Amino acid sequence: MPRRLPPLNALKAFEAAARCESFTRAAEELCVTQGAVSHQVKALEAELGLKLFNRERQGLVITEAGRNYFEIIRDVLDRIAAGTERLLQRQSAGTLTVSTSPNFAAKWLVHRLGRFAESHPGIDLRVSASLHHVDFAREDVDLAIRHGDGEAPGLNVTRLCAEELAVVCSPKLLEGRNGLRKPADLARHKLLHINDRTDWVRWLDRAGVRDIDLTRGPVLNQASMALDAAVDGQGVALARTALATWDLIAGRLVRPFKLSLAVPYAYWIVCPRATAKLPKIAAFREWLLAEAAEDRRRLNRLPGTAGG
């Protein structure tokens, strides 16, 4: 059978009036007029078919039936309030599962997580590194960081950072007789390739450099491996600047030449529209954007690159 439930506003008015023993004080608490509280209580009494209060000269006096009902309603409203608070706390805290690529996790995200934990101790962050694009409808993931063109129908999408392809290497490769000073000097260094050799073909063509053996150097299928090899001084990489940022800021890598290649893709923060404003998701998104903005400021303060 369907529940027989009086209107919630009438129950709230009755509970406040019984607790305050005054329509006037109940009205102040509920931010309504005294007449509105009196009207709600009268409507509740009419629906129940019994008196909840006696209006006497000395003031409002609750009846025995009203006192018994008050205990029930107060308990129910207290439980609703407590349950609502717990729900809101879970939305602003609790577990937050983030999906991203292994490259982005390794070279951009992981070393920053301590700062997020310090500023948001109530959020239990879980990072899942995977190459596949998450299906929010089927997977227990709150937010994803994707590399692409930003097209994600039905989802909330925010650009995290733009990027370009730039030459990076260990600072020690700039030193000595064979140091990198102009693009043609790459002929004396090993090139590190990511997935294939086409990016280096484009960059060298743009730089006007010929007669460099592009078959030299390993082909690696992860940008993070190429960047780590470059940090170690094993060669020169042509890498996405978003992934190289942390090593550039720390001085483990440098950009020996100003020339870069534009790329059609960027990193995007993606989540379902329905949950985009949840406090824990909004907090992580704002933190990501703040980190990316700080990266740009720190990169702009680095000494200028070499000519070329």
XYZ file of C-alpha atoms in Angstrom:
308
model
C 0.000 0.000 0.000
C 1.219 3.542 -0.657
C 2.566 5.467 2.313
C 0.314 8.066 3.879
C 2.674 10.993 4.388
C 1.704 14.560 5.314
C 3.431 17.388 3.417
C 7.055 17.845 4.476
C 6.653 21.598 5.016
C 3.796 20.967 7.434
C 5.894 18.456 9.372
C 8.822 20.890 9.516
C 6.571 23.661 10.784
C 5.039 21.404 13.433
C 8.414 20.073 14.616
C 9.893 23.573 14.914
C 6.835 24.938 16.710
C 6.786 22.033 19.164
C 10.510 22.321 19.842
C 10.421 26.108 20.235
C 6.993 26.130 21.939
C 6.199 29.165 19.811
C 4.932 29.848 16.311
C 6.908 33.092 16.258
C 10.278 31.516 17.109
C 9.573 28.626 14.723
C 8.882 31.144 11.959
C 12.205 32.899 12.646
C 14.073 29.588 12.462
C 12.360 28.561 9.224
C 12.661 32.050 7.681
C 8.903 32.330 7.063
C 6.103 34.355 8.627
C 4.351 33.430 11.865
C 1.129 33.152 9.892
C 2.716 30.620 7.517
C 3.732 28.382 10.411
C 0.264 28.637 11.962
C -1.343 27.803 8.624
C 0.891 24.739 8.087
C 0.156 23.407 11.578
C -3.595 23.910 11.164
C -3.467 22.071 7.818
C -1.585 19.196 9.473
C -4.140 19.026 12.311
C -6.948 18.939 9.734
C -5.298 16.114 7.829
C -4.661 14.083 10.988
C -8.057 14.890 12.492
C -6.678 15.789 15.925
C -5.350 18.747 17.879
C -1.576 19.060 18.162
C -1.553 22.336 20.116
C -3.869 24.227 22.419
C -3.697 27.979 21.870
C -4.036 29.365 25.389
C -3.601 32.848 26.828
C -0.221 32.012 28.314
C 1.024 30.701 25.013
C 1.235 27.593 22.867
C 0.685 24.323 24.728
C 1.335 21.003 22.997
C -1.247 18.268 23.494
C -0.427 14.730 24.561
C -1.059 13.500 21.004
C 1.128 16.318 19.710
C 3.933 15.401 22.118
C 3.895 11.771 20.997
C 3.858 12.795 17.335
C 6.637 15.331 17.949
C 8.980 12.605 19.231
C 8.418 10.596 16.064
C 8.787 13.525 13.651
C 11.847 14.923 15.425
C 13.581 11.549 15.183
C 12.711 11.195 11.492
C 13.904 14.724 10.599
C 17.103 14.242 12.598
C 17.805 11.030 10.693
C 17.096 12.718 7.350
C 19.438 15.579 8.277
C 22.183 13.184 9.368
C 21.800 11.067 6.233
C 21.916 14.165 4.031
C 25.092 15.365 5.733
C 26.755 11.985 5.261
C 25.777 11.980 1.589
C 27.180 15.475 1.055
C 30.392 14.517 2.835
C 30.794 11.507 0.528
C 30.364 13.787 -2.474
C 33.000 16.231 -1.265
C 35.313 13.532 0.075
C 35.625 9.764 -0.179
C 37.137 7.816 -3.071
C 37.915 9.525 -6.372
C 38.980 7.236 -9.218
C 40.912 8.843 -12.079
C 41.768 7.173 -15.388
C 44.661 8.370 -17.529
C 47.360 7.095 -19.844
C 50.543 5.458 -18.496
C 52.625 8.249 -20.055
C 50.644 11.042 -18.428
C 50.541 9.230 -15.107
C 54.304 8.622 -15.082
C 55.559 11.947 -16.433
C 52.966 14.470 -15.259
C 50.636 13.241 -12.547
C 52.269 10.874 -10.067
C 54.972 13.134 -8.679
C 52.372 15.816 -7.856
C 49.941 13.637 -5.909
C 51.472 14.459 -2.537
C 50.429 18.082 -2.932
C 46.868 17.091 -3.748
C 46.726 14.794 -0.727
C 47.953 17.586 1.549
C 45.338 20.055 0.337
C 42.467 17.512 0.155
C 43.024 14.959 2.958
C 39.405 13.774 2.823
C 39.682 12.497 -0.769
C 41.032 8.985 -1.301
C 42.532 9.236 -4.787
C 42.813 6.141 -6.987
C 44.735 6.409 -10.273
C 44.167 3.853 -13.038
C 46.713 4.014 -15.873
C 45.366 2.545 -19.092
C 45.528 3.180 -22.833
C 41.813 2.632 -23.424
C 39.222 5.387 -23.106
C 37.054 4.750 -20.097
C 33.327 4.085 -20.449
C 31.819 6.053 -17.578
C 28.503 4.212 -17.890
C 30.121 0.819 -17.332
C 33.255 1.490 -15.283
C 33.721 2.761 -11.743
C 35.682 5.854 -12.787
C 34.873 9.435 -11.781
C 37.151 11.424 -14.062
C 39.569 10.827 -16.936
C 42.472 12.756 -18.434
C 42.517 12.105 -22.165
C 44.853 13.061 -24.985
C 42.949 13.993 -28.115
C 40.944 16.642 -29.928
C 38.514 17.321 -27.085
C 35.546 15.758 -28.851
C 33.568 13.806 -26.243
C 29.814 13.964 -26.921
C 27.686 13.931 -23.800
C 30.609 14.556 -21.454
C 31.946 17.578 -19.588
C 35.279 18.495 -21.195
C 37.898 21.014 -20.001
C 41.243 21.576 -21.690
C 44.088 20.945 -19.269
C 47.082 22.035 -21.320
C 48.117 22.617 -24.900
C 51.361 21.188 -26.186
C 53.831 21.052 -29.041
C 56.609 18.774 -30.210
C 60.011 20.065 -29.137
C 63.574 18.754 -29.054
C 64.732 17.918 -25.522
C 67.953 16.505 -24.172
C 70.111 16.269 -21.082
C 71.987 19.517 -20.270
C 75.259 17.631 -20.542
C 74.687 17.201 -24.296
C 75.109 20.961 -24.680
C 78.652 20.825 -23.340
C 82.014 20.060 -24.917
C 83.292 19.993 -28.455
C 80.287 17.998 -29.722
C 77.700 20.034 -27.808
C 74.364 20.831 -29.410
C 74.473 24.423 -30.623
C 72.581 24.299 -33.915
C 70.219 21.739 -35.492
C 72.929 20.392 -37.793
C 74.826 19.250 -34.681
C 72.206 16.512 -34.273
C 74.244 14.535 -36.820
C 76.688 13.803 -33.981
C 74.030 12.539 -31.551
C 71.711 9.580 -31.281
C 68.057 10.323 -31.962
C 65.358 8.801 -29.759
C 62.184 7.942 -31.694
C 58.670 7.526 -30.282
C 56.486 4.961 -32.121
C 58.086 5.690 -35.503
C 60.570 8.036 -37.151
C 58.121 10.402 -38.858
C 58.188 13.203 -36.249
C 61.943 13.614 -36.596
C 61.535 13.681 -40.390
C 59.099 16.604 -40.065
C 61.172 18.517 -37.512
C 64.434 18.201 -39.462
C 62.697 19.213 -42.664
C 61.292 22.317 -40.920
C 64.751 23.091 -39.546
C 66.252 22.783 -43.007
C 68.651 20.038 -41.952
C 69.620 17.325 -44.430
C 71.916 14.313 -44.458
C 71.087 13.053 -40.948
C 70.775 9.297 -40.649
C 67.304 8.768 -39.201
C 67.864 5.048 -38.788
C 70.116 5.758 -35.824
C 68.623 5.417 -32.368
C 65.949 3.192 -30.866
C 62.228 3.366 -31.536
C 60.297 3.325 -28.239
C 56.565 2.819 -27.952
C 56.110 5.017 -24.866
C 56.993 8.706 -24.610
C 57.923 8.234 -20.964
C 60.690 5.805 -21.966
C 62.102 8.249 -24.510
C 62.081 11.070 -21.978
C 63.789 8.943 -19.334
C 66.435 7.918 -21.866
C 66.962 11.587 -22.752
C 67.330 12.507 -19.079
C 69.975 9.793 -18.829
C 71.890 11.342 -21.721
C 71.306 8.396 -24.049
C 70.154 10.585 -26.923
C 67.961 13.475 -28.067
C 64.174 13.139 -28.014
C 61.445 14.930 -29.912
C 58.752 14.941 -27.279
C 55.384 16.409 -26.371
C 56.073 19.368 -24.120
C 53.273 18.516 -21.662
C 55.047 15.290 -20.781
C 58.500 16.908 -20.678
C 57.443 19.830 -18.461
C 58.418 18.348 -15.095
C 61.889 17.380 -16.277
C 62.361 20.772 -17.953
C 61.390 22.656 -14.794
C 63.672 20.450 -12.698
C 66.575 21.024 -15.103
C 66.932 17.362 -16.012
C 66.058 18.261 -19.593
C 66.600 21.364 -21.691
C 65.306 22.578 -25.035
C 68.402 23.258 -27.147
C 66.408 24.792 -30.023
C 63.415 27.107 -30.172
C 61.869 25.406 -33.180
C 58.830 23.259 -32.370
C 56.039 21.515 -34.259
C 52.374 22.206 -33.672
C 50.242 19.183 -32.806
C 46.479 18.841 -33.234
C 45.919 17.278 -29.831
C 45.945 18.364 -26.192
C 45.177 16.918 -22.757
C 41.567 17.194 -21.615
C 39.812 16.639 -18.298
C 36.697 14.559 -18.951
C 33.804 13.436 -16.747
C 30.037 12.876 -17.044
C 28.040 16.111 -17.136
C 25.791 14.862 -14.351
C 28.691 14.622 -11.887
C 30.882 17.494 -13.111
C 29.936 19.745 -10.182
C 30.353 17.184 -7.417
C 32.720 18.765 -4.882
C 35.405 16.074 -5.058
C 35.430 16.094 -8.879
C 35.411 19.891 -9.056
C 38.243 20.014 -6.502
C 40.436 17.647 -8.504
C 39.696 19.446 -11.777
C 40.577 22.835 -10.256
C 43.761 21.382 -8.789
C 44.804 19.980 -12.173
C 44.205 23.352 -13.839
C 46.163 25.156 -11.121
C 49.099 22.769 -11.560
C 49.083 23.302 -15.333
C 48.973 27.085 -14.891
C 51.913 26.946 -12.470
C 53.838 24.844 -14.998
C 53.370 27.565 -17.602
C 54.592 30.248 -15.202
C 57.674 28.252 -14.236
C 58.506 27.363 -17.829
C 58.281 31.016 -18.820
C 60.858 31.871 -16.148
C 63.430 29.387 -17.488
C 66.459 30.788 -19.325
C 66.004 31.179 -23.082
C 66.827 28.258 -25.333
C 69.723 28.113 -27.694
C 69.413 29.508 -31.198
C 68.228 27.449 -34.125
